[in-house]
Coordinates of C-alpha atoms in Angstrom, one line a residue:
Chain A
M1 CA -2.1 -32.7 -5.8
S2 CA -4.8 -31.3 -8.0
D3 CA -4.5 -31.4 -11.7
P4 CA -3.6 -28.0 -12.9
G5 CA -5.1 -28.4 -16.3
T6 CA -7.9 -26.2 -17.6
G7 CA -11.5 -27.1 -16.9
T8 CA -10.7 -28.5 -13.5
R9 CA -11.9 -27.2 -10.1
S10 CA -8.5 -25.9 -9.3
D11 CA -8.4 -24.0 -12.6
A12 CA -11.8 -22.5 -11.9
R13 CA -10.5 -21.5 -8.5
L14 CA -7.6 -19.7 -10.0
L15 CA -9.9 -17.9 -12.4
W16 CA -12.4 -16.6 -9.9
S17 CA -9.9 -15.8 -7.1
G18 CA -7.6 -14.1 -9.6
A19 CA -10.4 -12.0 -11.0
A20 CA -11.8 -11.3 -7.5
L21 CA -8.4 -10.2 -6.0
L22 CA -7.5 -8.1 -9.0
T23 CA -10.9 -6.4 -9.0
V24 CA -10.8 -5.7 -5.2
L25 CA -7.3 -4.3 -5.3
C26 CA -7.9 -2.2 -8.4
V27 CA -11.3 -0.8 -7.1
A28 CA -9.6 0.0 -3.7
T29 CA -6.7 1.8 -5.5
L30 CA -9.1 3.8 -7.7
G31 CA -11.3 4.6 -4.7
L32 CA -8.4 5.9 -2.7
A33 CA -7.1 7.9 -5.6
A34 CA -10.6 9.4 -6.2
T35 CA -10.8 10.6 -2.6
G36 CA -7.2 11.8 -2.5
R37 CA -6.1 9.3 0.1
L38 CA -3.7 7.2 -2.0
T39 CA -0.8 9.2 -0.5
L40 CA -1.6 7.7 2.9
Y41 CA 0.1 4.6 1.5
I42 CA 2.4 5.6 -1.3
H43 CA 4.6 8.5 -2.5
P44 CA 2.7 10.9 -4.9
R45 CA 5.0 10.1 -7.8
Y46 CA 3.4 6.6 -8.0
V47 CA -0.2 7.9 -8.0
T48 CA -0.5 8.1 -11.8
L49 CA 1.0 4.7 -12.2
S50 CA -1.4 3.2 -9.6
V51 CA -4.4 4.8 -11.2
V52 CA -3.5 3.5 -14.7
T53 CA -2.9 0.1 -13.1
G54 CA -6.3 0.3 -11.4
V55 CA -8.1 1.1 -14.7
V56 CA -6.2 -1.6 -16.7
G57 CA -6.5 -4.2 -14.0
L58 CA -10.3 -3.6 -13.7
L59 CA -10.7 -3.9 -17.5
L60 CA -8.6 -7.0 -17.6
A61 CA -10.6 -8.7 -14.8
T62 CA -14.0 -7.7 -16.3
L63 CA -13.1 -8.7 -19.9
G64 CA -11.5 -11.9 -18.6
L65 CA -14.7 -12.8 -16.8
V66 CA -16.7 -12.0 -19.9
V67 CA -14.5 -14.3 -22.0
V68 CA -14.6 -17.1 -19.4
G69 CA -18.4 -16.7 -19.0
R70 CA -18.9 -16.9 -22.8
E71 CA -16.9 -20.2 -22.9
H72 CA -19.1 -21.5 -20.1
G73 CA -22.2 -20.5 -22.0
S74 CA -21.3 -22.3 -25.2
E75 CA -20.3 -25.4 -23.3
Q76 CA -23.5 -25.2 -21.3
H77 CA -25.4 -25.2 -24.5
A78 CA -23.5 -28.2 -25.9
H79 CA -23.9 -30.3 -22.7
E80 CA -27.4 -29.3 -21.7
H81 CA -28.7 -32.8 -21.7
E82 CA -25.6 -34.8 -20.9
H83 CA -25.2 -33.8 -17.3
D84 CA -27.0 -30.9 -15.7
D85 CA -24.2 -29.3 -13.8
E86 CA -25.8 -25.9 -13.8
H87 CA -26.0 -25.8 -10.0
E88 CA -22.7 -27.4 -9.3
H89 CA -20.6 -24.6 -10.7
E90 CA -18.8 -22.3 -8.4
Q91 CA -21.0 -19.2 -8.2
V92 CA -20.9 -15.7 -7.1
G93 CA -23.6 -14.4 -4.8
T94 CA -25.7 -11.4 -5.8
G95 CA -24.4 -9.4 -2.8
H96 CA -20.9 -8.5 -1.8
H97 CA -19.7 -11.9 -0.8
H98 CA -17.1 -13.2 -3.2
D99 CA -16.7 -16.4 -1.3
D100 CA -20.2 -17.6 -2.0
V101 CA -19.1 -20.9 -3.5
Q102 CA -21.1 -24.0 -4.1
H103 CA -19.8 -27.4 -4.8
R104 CA -20.8 -30.3 -6.9
P105 CA -22.1 -33.2 -4.8
E106 CA -19.5 -35.9 -4.5
S107 CA -21.7 -38.4 -6.3
A108 CA -21.9 -36.4 -9.5
G109 CA -19.2 -35.8 -12.2
P110 CA -15.5 -36.1 -11.5
P111 CA -14.8 -37.1 -7.9
L112 CA -14.2 -34.3 -5.5
E113 CA -10.6 -34.4 -4.6
P114 CA -9.5 -34.4 -0.9
G115 CA -9.0 -30.9 0.3
D116 CA -10.7 -29.4 -2.7
R117 CA -13.5 -27.9 -0.8
L118 CA -11.1 -26.7 1.9
R119 CA -9.0 -24.9 -0.8
S120 CA -12.0 -23.2 -2.2
I121 CA -13.2 -22.1 1.2
G122 CA -9.7 -20.9 2.0
R123 CA -9.5 -18.8 -1.2
G124 CA -13.0 -17.4 -0.6
A125 CA -12.1 -16.4 2.9
L126 CA -8.9 -14.8 1.7
V127 CA -10.8 -12.8 -0.9
A128 CA -13.4 -11.7 1.7
V129 CA -10.8 -10.6 4.2
V130 CA -8.9 -8.6 1.7
A131 CA -12.1 -7.0 0.4
V132 CA -13.0 -5.9 3.9
V133 CA -9.5 -4.7 4.7
V134 CA -9.0 -2.6 1.6
L135 CA -12.6 -1.6 0.8
V136 CA -14.3 -1.2 4.2
V137 CA -11.6 -0.4 6.8
P138 CA -10.9 3.4 6.3
P139 CA -7.3 4.3 5.6
T140 CA -5.4 6.0 8.4
T141 CA -1.9 7.1 9.3
L142 CA 0.7 5.1 11.2
S143 CA 0.3 5.3 15.0
A144 CA 2.3 7.3 17.4
A145 CA 3.8 4.1 18.9
L146 CA 5.2 3.1 15.5
R147 CA 6.5 6.6 14.8
S148 CA 8.5 6.6 18.0
D149 CA 10.1 3.3 17.2
R150 CA 11.7 4.7 14.1
G151 CA 14.9 6.6 14.6
L152 CA 15.0 10.3 13.6
V153 CA 16.8 11.0 10.4
T154 CA 19.1 13.9 11.0
T155 CA 21.6 13.7 8.1
G156 CA 21.9 12.4 4.6
R157 CA 19.9 12.6 1.4
A158 CA 16.9 10.9 3.0
L159 CA 16.0 14.4 4.0
G160 CA 15.7 15.2 0.4
D161 CA 17.2 18.1 -1.5
A162 CA 17.3 21.4 0.2
P163 CA 15.1 24.0 -1.6
A164 CA 17.2 25.4 -4.4
E165 CA 16.4 29.1 -4.3
P166 CA 18.3 31.4 -2.0
L167 CA 16.6 31.9 1.3
V168 CA 17.0 35.6 1.4
G169 CA 13.8 37.1 0.3
A170 CA 12.4 33.7 -0.6
D171 CA 8.8 32.7 0.3
T172 CA 9.4 30.0 2.9
S173 CA 5.8 29.7 4.0
S174 CA 5.4 26.4 2.1
Y175 CA 8.6 24.9 3.5
T176 CA 7.9 21.7 5.4
V177 CA 9.7 20.2 8.4
R178 CA 11.7 18.2 5.9
D179 CA 12.8 21.2 3.9
W180 CA 14.0 22.9 7.0
A181 CA 15.7 19.8 8.3
A182 CA 17.6 19.6 5.0
L183 CA 18.6 23.2 5.3
A184 CA 19.5 23.0 9.0
Q185 CA 21.9 20.1 8.4
Q186 CA 24.0 22.6 6.4
G187 CA 24.8 24.4 9.6
P188 CA 23.9 27.7 11.3
D189 CA 25.1 29.8 8.4
A190 CA 22.3 28.4 6.1
V191 CA 19.3 29.2 8.3
A192 CA 20.2 31.3 11.3
G193 CA 17.9 34.3 11.5
Q194 CA 15.3 32.8 9.2
P195 CA 11.7 33.0 10.3
V196 CA 10.0 29.6 10.3
S197 CA 6.5 28.2 10.6
V198 CA 5.9 24.5 10.6
V199 CA 3.4 21.8 11.7
G200 CA 4.5 18.5 13.0
Y201 CA 4.3 16.2 16.0
V202 CA 6.2 16.6 19.3
L203 CA 9.2 14.2 19.4
D204 CA 11.0 13.8 22.7
R205 CA 14.7 12.9 22.3
G206 CA 15.6 13.2 25.9
E207 CA 17.0 16.7 25.8
G208 CA 16.0 19.0 28.6
D209 CA 15.0 22.2 27.0
V210 CA 14.6 21.0 23.5
F211 CA 11.9 19.1 21.7
W212 CA 11.7 18.2 18.0
V213 CA 8.8 19.0 15.7
A214 CA 8.8 16.0 13.4
R215 CA 7.0 14.4 10.6
L216 CA 7.2 11.0 8.8
T217 CA 8.8 11.2 5.3
V218 CA 7.9 8.5 2.8
S219 CA 10.3 7.7 -0.1
C220 CA 8.2 4.9 -1.6
C221 CA 5.4 3.6 0.6
A222 CA 4.4 3.8 4.2
V223 CA 6.6 0.8 5.0
D224 CA 9.7 3.0 4.6
A225 CA 8.4 6.0 6.6
Q226 CA 11.1 7.7 8.7
P227 CA 10.8 10.7 10.9
V228 CA 12.5 14.0 10.1
G229 CA 12.4 17.1 12.2
V230 CA 13.8 20.3 13.5
A231 CA 14.9 21.1 17.1
V232 CA 12.8 23.6 19.0
H233 CA 14.3 25.4 22.1
R234 CA 11.5 25.7 24.7
P235 CA 12.5 25.4 28.4
G236 CA 9.8 23.7 30.3
W237 CA 8.1 22.3 27.2
R238 CA 7.1 19.1 29.0
R239 CA 4.7 21.0 31.2
E240 CA 2.7 22.4 28.2
L241 CA 3.1 19.8 25.5
K242 CA 2.5 16.1 25.2
T243 CA 4.8 13.9 23.3
D244 CA 3.2 12.9 19.9
A245 CA 0.7 15.8 20.0
W246 CA 0.5 17.8 16.8
V247 CA 1.7 21.3 17.1
S248 CA 2.2 24.4 15.0
V249 CA 5.5 26.2 15.7
R250 CA 6.4 29.7 14.7
G251 CA 9.7 31.3 15.5
T252 CA 13.2 32.0 14.2
F253 CA 16.3 29.7 13.7
V254 CA 19.2 30.6 15.9
D255 CA 22.7 29.2 16.3
A256 CA 22.6 26.5 18.9
G257 CA 26.2 27.0 19.8
D258 CA 25.2 29.4 22.6
L259 CA 22.9 26.9 24.3
P260 CA 23.8 24.2 26.7
D261 CA 22.9 20.6 25.7
S262 CA 23.4 21.2 22.0
A263 CA 25.3 18.1 21.0
Q264 CA 22.6 16.8 18.7
H265 CA 21.9 19.9 16.7
S266 CA 23.7 23.0 15.5
V267 CA 20.6 25.2 15.0
V268 CA 17.4 25.4 17.0
V269 CA 14.1 27.2 16.5
E270 CA 13.6 29.9 19.1
P271 CA 9.7 29.8 19.1
T272 CA 7.5 32.8 19.5
E273 CA 4.4 30.7 19.4
V274 CA 3.6 26.9 20.0
T275 CA 0.0 25.9 19.6
T276 CA -1.5 22.4 19.5
V277 CA -3.4 21.6 16.3
P278 CA -5.4 18.7 15.0
E279 CA -3.5 16.0 12.9
P280 CA -3.3 17.3 9.3
K281 CA -5.1 15.3 6.6
D282 CA -1.8 14.8 4.8
P283 CA 0.5 13.9 7.7
Y284 CA 3.4 12.7 5.7
V285 CA 6.0 14.8 3.9
F286 CA 7.5 13.7 0.5
Chain B
M1 CA -2.1 -20.9 -4.1
S2 CA 0.5 -22.5 -6.3
Q3 CA -1.5 -24.1 -9.1
S4 CA -0.5 -23.5 -12.6
V5 CA -1.7 -20.7 -14.7
L6 CA 0.0 -21.3 -18.0
A7 CA -2.0 -24.1 -19.5
R8 CA -4.0 -23.1 -22.6
P9 CA -7.7 -23.2 -23.3
V10 CA -8.9 -26.6 -24.5
P11 CA -12.0 -27.4 -26.5
P12 CA -15.2 -26.9 -24.5
A13 CA -16.0 -30.7 -24.4
T14 CA -13.2 -31.2 -21.9
R15 CA -14.2 -28.2 -19.6
P16 CA -16.6 -29.5 -17.0
Y17 CA -15.7 -26.5 -14.8
A18 CA -15.8 -23.0 -16.0
L19 CA -17.2 -19.8 -14.5
R20 CA -20.8 -18.8 -14.8
P21 CA -21.4 -15.5 -16.7
A22 CA -22.8 -14.0 -13.5
W23 CA -19.2 -13.6 -12.3
V24 CA -19.1 -10.5 -14.5
L25 CA -21.1 -8.7 -11.8
L26 CA -18.1 -9.1 -9.5
P27 CA -16.5 -5.7 -10.3
L28 CA -19.8 -4.0 -9.7
A29 CA -20.1 -5.8 -6.3
A30 CA -16.6 -4.5 -5.3
V31 CA -17.5 -0.9 -6.3
L32 CA -20.8 -1.1 -4.3
L33 CA -19.0 -2.5 -1.3
W34 CA -16.5 0.4 -1.5
V35 CA -19.3 3.0 -1.9
W36 CA -21.5 1.7 0.8
A37 CA -18.8 0.5 3.2
P38 CA -20.4 0.3 6.6
P39 CA -18.6 2.2 9.4
T40 CA -16.1 0.0 11.2
P41 CA -15.0 0.1 14.8
R42 CA -11.6 1.7 15.3
L43 CA -8.9 -1.0 15.3
R44 CA -6.3 -1.3 18.0
D45 CA -3.2 0.8 17.1
D46 CA -0.9 -2.1 16.4
V47 CA -3.5 -4.0 14.4
Q48 CA -4.2 -0.8 12.4
D49 CA -0.5 -0.4 11.8
V50 CA -0.1 -3.9 10.4
V51 CA -3.1 -3.2 8.1
T52 CA -1.6 0.2 7.0
L53 CA 1.9 -1.3 6.3
A54 CA 0.5 -4.4 4.5
V55 CA -1.8 -2.4 2.3
S56 CA 0.9 0.1 1.5
V57 CA 3.1 -2.8 0.3
L58 CA 0.2 -4.1 -1.7
V59 CA -0.7 -0.8 -3.3
E60 CA 2.9 -0.1 -4.1
S61 CA 3.6 -3.5 -5.7
L62 CA 0.3 -3.9 -7.6
P63 CA 1.3 -1.9 -10.7
F64 CA 4.5 -3.9 -11.0
V65 CA 2.8 -7.2 -10.5
V66 CA 0.1 -6.4 -13.1
A67 CA 2.7 -5.1 -15.6
G68 CA 4.7 -8.3 -15.0
I69 CA 1.7 -10.5 -15.6
V70 CA 0.8 -8.7 -18.8
I71 CA 4.3 -8.8 -20.2
S72 CA 4.5 -12.5 -19.2
V73 CA 1.3 -13.4 -21.0
V74 CA 2.5 -11.4 -24.1
V75 CA 5.8 -13.3 -24.0
Q76 CA 4.0 -16.6 -23.8
L77 CA 1.5 -16.0 -26.6
W78 CA 3.3 -13.7 -29.0
V79 CA 7.0 -14.4 -28.7
P80 CA 8.0 -17.6 -30.5
A81 CA 10.0 -19.9 -28.3
A82 CA 12.5 -20.4 -31.1
A83 CA 13.2 -16.6 -31.2
L84 CA 14.1 -16.7 -27.5
V85 CA 16.5 -19.6 -27.9
R86 CA 18.1 -18.1 -31.0
L87 CA 18.8 -14.8 -29.2
L88 CA 20.6 -16.4 -26.3
P89 CA 24.2 -17.7 -26.4
R90 CA 24.6 -21.5 -26.4
R91 CA 27.0 -22.0 -23.5
A92 CA 25.1 -22.3 -20.2
W93 CA 27.2 -19.8 -18.3
A94 CA 27.0 -17.2 -21.1
R95 CA 23.2 -17.7 -21.3
R96 CA 23.0 -17.0 -17.6
A97 CA 25.3 -14.0 -17.8
V98 CA 23.1 -12.5 -20.6
L99 CA 19.9 -13.3 -18.7
S100 CA 21.3 -11.6 -15.6
L101 CA 21.4 -8.4 -17.7
L102 CA 17.8 -8.8 -18.9
G103 CA 16.6 -6.4 -16.2
V104 CA 18.0 -3.6 -18.5
L105 CA 15.0 -4.3 -20.7
F106 CA 12.4 -4.8 -17.9
P107 CA 13.3 -2.2 -15.3
V108 CA 10.6 -3.2 -12.8
C109 CA 11.0 -4.2 -9.2
E110 CA 11.5 -7.8 -8.0
C111 CA 7.8 -8.6 -7.7
G112 CA 7.1 -7.8 -11.4
N113 CA 9.9 -10.1 -12.4
V114 CA 8.3 -13.2 -10.9
P115 CA 5.4 -13.5 -13.5
L116 CA 7.8 -12.6 -16.3
A117 CA 10.2 -15.4 -15.2
R118 CA 7.2 -17.8 -15.0
G119 CA 6.3 -16.9 -18.6
L120 CA 9.9 -17.3 -19.7
M121 CA 10.1 -20.7 -18.0
A122 CA 6.9 -21.8 -19.9
R123 CA 8.8 -20.8 -23.0
G124 CA 11.7 -23.1 -22.2
L125 CA 14.0 -21.2 -19.8
S126 CA 15.6 -23.6 -17.2
V127 CA 15.3 -23.2 -13.5
P128 CA 19.0 -22.0 -13.0
E129 CA 18.6 -19.5 -15.8
S130 CA 15.4 -18.1 -14.5
M131 CA 16.8 -17.9 -11.0
T132 CA 19.8 -16.0 -12.2
F133 CA 17.4 -13.6 -13.9
L134 CA 15.3 -13.2 -10.8
L135 CA 18.2 -12.5 -8.5
A136 CA 20.1 -10.1 -10.8
A137 CA 17.3 -8.2 -12.6
P138 CA 16.1 -6.1 -9.6
I139 CA 19.6 -4.6 -9.2
L140 CA 21.1 -4.7 -12.7
N141 CA 18.6 -2.4 -14.2
P142 CA 18.9 1.3 -15.1
I143 CA 16.5 2.6 -12.5
T144 CA 18.1 0.9 -9.5
V145 CA 21.6 1.8 -10.6
V146 CA 20.7 5.5 -11.2
V147 CA 18.8 5.8 -7.9
T148 CA 21.7 4.1 -6.0
Y149 CA 24.1 6.5 -7.7
Q150 CA 22.0 9.5 -6.7
A151 CA 21.9 8.3 -3.1
F152 CA 25.5 7.3 -2.6
G153 CA 27.6 8.4 -5.7
F154 CA 30.7 6.3 -5.7
G155 CA 31.2 6.8 -2.0
D156 CA 32.5 3.9 0.1
G157 CA 32.2 1.6 -3.0
I158 CA 28.6 0.9 -2.2
L159 CA 27.3 1.3 -5.8
V160 CA 30.1 -0.9 -7.2
A161 CA 29.6 -3.5 -4.5
R162 CA 25.9 -3.6 -5.2
V163 CA 26.2 -4.0 -9.0
L164 CA 29.1 -6.4 -9.0
G165 CA 27.8 -8.3 -6.0
A166 CA 24.5 -8.9 -7.7
F167 CA 26.1 -10.1 -10.9
V168 CA 28.4 -12.5 -9.1
I169 CA 25.9 -13.8 -6.6
A170 CA 23.1 -14.3 -9.2
N171 CA 25.4 -16.1 -11.6
G172 CA 27.0 -18.1 -8.8
V173 CA 23.6 -19.3 -7.6
G174 CA 22.6 -20.1 -11.1
A175 CA 25.8 -22.2 -11.7
L176 CA 25.2 -24.1 -8.5
L177 CA 21.6 -24.9 -9.3
A178 CA 22.7 -26.0 -12.8
R179 CA 24.8 -28.8 -11.1
H180 CA 21.5 -30.4 -9.9
P181 CA 21.0 -33.7 -11.9
D182 CA 17.5 -32.6 -12.9
P183 CA 16.9 -28.9 -12.4
S184 CA 13.3 -29.1 -13.4
R185 CA 12.6 -30.9 -10.1
L186 CA 13.4 -27.6 -8.4
M187 CA 10.0 -26.4 -9.6
T188 CA 6.7 -27.2 -7.9
S189 CA 5.0 -30.1 -9.5
Q190 CA 2.0 -28.1 -10.5
F191 CA 4.1 -25.5 -12.3
R192 CA 6.2 -28.1 -14.0
Q193 CA 3.1 -29.8 -15.4
A194 CA 1.8 -26.5 -16.6
C195 CA 5.0 -25.9 -18.5
D196 CA 5.0 -29.4 -20.0
R197 CA 1.5 -29.1 -21.3
H198 CA 2.1 -26.4 -23.8
E199 CA -0.6 -26.3 -26.4
H200 CA -1.4 -23.8 -29.0
P201 CA -4.3 -21.5 -28.2
H202 CA -7.6 -22.1 -29.9
G203 CA -9.1 -19.0 -31.4
P204 CA -7.8 -15.5 -31.2
R205 CA -4.8 -15.0 -29.0
V206 CA -6.4 -12.0 -27.3
L207 CA -9.2 -14.1 -26.0
A208 CA -6.7 -16.7 -24.8
A209 CA -4.7 -14.0 -23.1
L210 CA -7.5 -12.8 -20.7
P211 CA -8.1 -16.1 -18.8
M212 CA -4.3 -16.5 -18.6
V213 CA -4.1 -13.0 -16.9
L214 CA -6.7 -14.1 -14.4
R215 CA -4.9 -17.4 -13.7
E216 CA -1.6 -15.7 -13.1
A217 CA -3.3 -13.1 -10.8
G218 CA -5.0 -16.0 -9.0
S219 CA -1.5 -17.6 -8.5
L220 CA 0.5 -14.6 -7.6
L221 CA -1.8 -12.2 -5.7
P222 CA -2.5 -14.5 -2.8
A223 CA 1.3 -14.9 -2.4
L224 CA 1.7 -11.2 -2.5
L225 CA -1.0 -10.8 0.2
V226 CA 0.8 -13.2 2.4
G227 CA 4.2 -11.5 1.9
A228 CA 2.7 -8.1 2.6
L229 CA 1.0 -9.3 5.7
V230 CA 4.1 -10.9 7.1
A231 CA 6.1 -7.8 6.3
G232 CA 3.6 -5.7 8.2
V233 CA 3.4 -8.0 11.2
I234 CA 7.2 -8.2 11.6
Q235 CA 7.6 -4.5 11.4
V236 CA 5.2 -3.9 14.1
A237 CA 6.3 -6.8 16.3
V238 CA 10.1 -6.2 16.1
S239 CA 11.5 -3.1 17.5
R240 CA 13.4 -1.0 15.0
D241 CA 15.4 0.7 17.8
L242 CA 16.9 -2.7 18.6
L243 CA 18.3 -3.1 15.1
L244 CA 19.6 0.5 15.0
T245 CA 21.6 0.2 18.2
L246 CA 23.8 -2.3 16.3
G247 CA 24.9 0.3 13.7
Q248 CA 28.6 0.7 14.2
N249 CA 29.8 -2.8 15.0
P250 CA 31.5 -4.1 11.8
V251 CA 29.9 -7.6 12.2
W252 CA 26.6 -6.9 13.9
S253 CA 25.7 -4.0 11.7
V254 CA 25.9 -6.2 8.6
L255 CA 23.6 -8.8 10.2
A256 CA 21.2 -6.2 11.5
L257 CA 20.7 -4.5 8.1
M258 CA 20.4 -7.9 6.4
A259 CA 17.6 -8.8 8.8
L260 CA 16.0 -5.5 8.1
A261 CA 16.3 -6.1 4.4
F262 CA 14.6 -9.5 4.7
V263 CA 11.6 -8.3 6.7
I264 CA 11.0 -4.8 5.3
A265 CA 10.3 -6.0 1.7
I266 CA 10.7 -2.6 -0.1
C267 CA 11.2 -2.2 -3.9
S268 CA 14.8 -2.5 -5.1
T269 CA 14.4 0.7 -7.2
V270 CA 13.9 2.9 -4.1
D271 CA 15.6 1.1 -1.2
A272 CA 18.8 3.2 -1.7
F273 CA 16.9 6.3 -0.6
F274 CA 15.5 4.4 2.4
V275 CA 18.8 3.1 3.6
L276 CA 20.4 6.5 3.1
G277 CA 18.8 7.5 6.4
F278 CA 20.9 4.8 8.1
G279 CA 24.0 5.7 6.1
S280 CA 25.4 7.9 8.9
T281 CA 24.9 5.3 11.6
F282 CA 25.6 2.1 9.8
T283 CA 28.9 0.8 8.3
P284 CA 29.3 0.8 4.5
G285 CA 29.4 -3.0 4.4
A286 CA 26.1 -3.2 6.2
V287 CA 24.5 -0.7 3.7
A288 CA 25.9 -2.7 0.7
A289 CA 24.6 -5.9 2.3
F290 CA 21.1 -4.4 2.7
L291 CA 21.1 -3.2 -0.9
V292 CA 22.2 -6.5 -2.3
M293 CA 20.1 -8.9 -0.2
G294 CA 16.9 -6.9 0.0
A295 CA 16.6 -6.8 -3.8
M296 CA 17.2 -10.6 -4.0
V297 CA 15.2 -12.2 -1.2
D298 CA 12.8 -10.8 1.3
V299 CA 9.5 -12.1 2.9
K300 CA 7.4 -10.8 0.0
M301 CA 9.7 -12.3 -2.7
V302 CA 9.9 -15.7 -1.0
A303 CA 6.1 -15.8 -0.8
L304 CA 5.9 -15.0 -4.5
L305 CA 8.6 -17.4 -5.5
R306 CA 6.9 -20.2 -3.6
T307 CA 4.3 -20.2 -6.4
T308 CA 6.9 -21.6 -8.7
F309 CA 9.8 -23.2 -6.8
T310 CA 9.8 -25.9 -4.1
T311 CA 10.4 -25.0 -0.5
A312 CA 13.8 -26.8 -0.5
T313 CA 14.9 -24.8 -3.6
L314 CA 14.0 -21.6 -1.9
A315 CA 15.8 -22.6 1.3
V316 CA 18.9 -23.3 -0.6
V317 CA 18.8 -20.1 -2.7
T318 CA 18.0 -18.0 0.3
G319 CA 20.8 -19.6 2.2
L320 CA 23.3 -19.0 -0.6
V321 CA 22.2 -15.4 -1.0
V322 CA 22.5 -14.7 2.7
L323 CA 25.9 -16.3 3.0
S324 CA 27.4 -14.5 0.0
T325 CA 25.9 -11.2 1.0
L326 CA 27.4 -11.7 4.5
V327 CA 30.8 -12.3 3.0
L328 CA 30.4 -9.2 0.8
G329 CA 29.4 -7.0 3.8
L330 CA 32.0 -8.3 6.2
G331 CA 34.6 -8.1 3.4
M332 CA 33.9 -4.4 2.9
N333 CA 34.0 -3.7 6.6
L334 CA 37.0 -5.8 7.7
V335 CA 39.4 -5.9 4.7

């Protein structure tokens, strides 16, 4: 086991890898926030917290490197002629590679511990992989395959609070699939007769004349994404629509009691218009 | 990834390895890489999903980990060890009981508690005491309790089971660990050495704090990365549908949601809203087991704790938590 004390190789490794990982994650967070894509990963309520963390973390990493570098400088001065270890220190390259690490030859200074070089290379590789994944690979949404593996949420507070204002005369144009799903679970009385216009993806729940227009709802981060949706009555929909395709649905809520095959829903949308649309830039609902 | 971080700066003469000043260019390099990121080929869907899920766990936990690191360093440098000891009761069980309520003061998720617990241990807290804190604090804190109440009210006794279950399990595990002849052996040797070598900082404490922050980040962030990656891989590899078909069985539902809690690794302050979606299909005992276990141990938490505790310790603690949660869940369903 390596000596964990300060001034050792393993200590230097902790310092540079800590600074590098903190920097990379904070720059990625700030970059995502600056381009409005942070909500592809987390709920909007955490955006401010993440941005503050990004700024603070970046400051801590930079100032920390300044302090550590100054200590190195003063020590370098004091030991200039004792042993020239200028070239044996772990170094950062001038480019983007954070794993650009050099090692003291085994003949000089304290003996190189077994596995030491391997640990440094491992850490460097970890930093490089993380940097590529969070800084280079563009963020995207969860795939259709993953969406269909998550069960549709049809009841409970996971749907969120139903919009508070009375529906009669209210402006429902901004209501999402989630808002309507929350209202629809209150039964036909709450929404029957309401005009509705929503965008979501087509979810097939094995009902003959009914498909669901659904979206993923995120309560904390993309890990907990769950689909919510409303039922749409469209006989023969399989001939015109593909499962997982994004669609815009306009229509009116009706009591599903009159329809056959209505075990899973009490209201359905009777659509006047179903058109395929491109995937929205903000595919999740919160 | 488990080296110490808590040792103090020592005079320059004994520091053959430090970092060159050129490392200060690192943040600039990261910014440039982000700005000039070359276009990448589209990843396979399942690989991309693993990336998306892992990064979302990372982005979500980063604020809490950074806050935990900063608080931990502040505790180590500015809070006198004597003050900490004076404030706590003398009797071991009473100390643990008080520590299990410390989450009221630090209402952060489980991952932020790990650096804090490491700082407290460097300040003299024992392994059983810190473990009690780590297991209890994610649940016995105001945010978690309020969110769980918002989600479930007092329905089905889920809130009460979660709060009482966390207190009893955390203190029970602490009491068992305290029976170990030498509890300090439950720590990794590197972390124990770091705690032993407790020197006073030379120079201003602010300057000593910054390298400590970097060391703690260097210890914990790799563990967080591994935890996030494992959580992402398991979620893509294991079919959720399979777990959900077990919903109504009084025994299998508990086991299914415990398995989900272990692999999904979501924050204790919001998991109540997540599991609410399962509330209609799963038994109350299963939901309570999810809420108790997920906050105490999951893949991300185990990876983080491995920086500080030995594998054997973690196996015992995980085993104890799993068994007691199982008893709690089955008890609610069958009694």
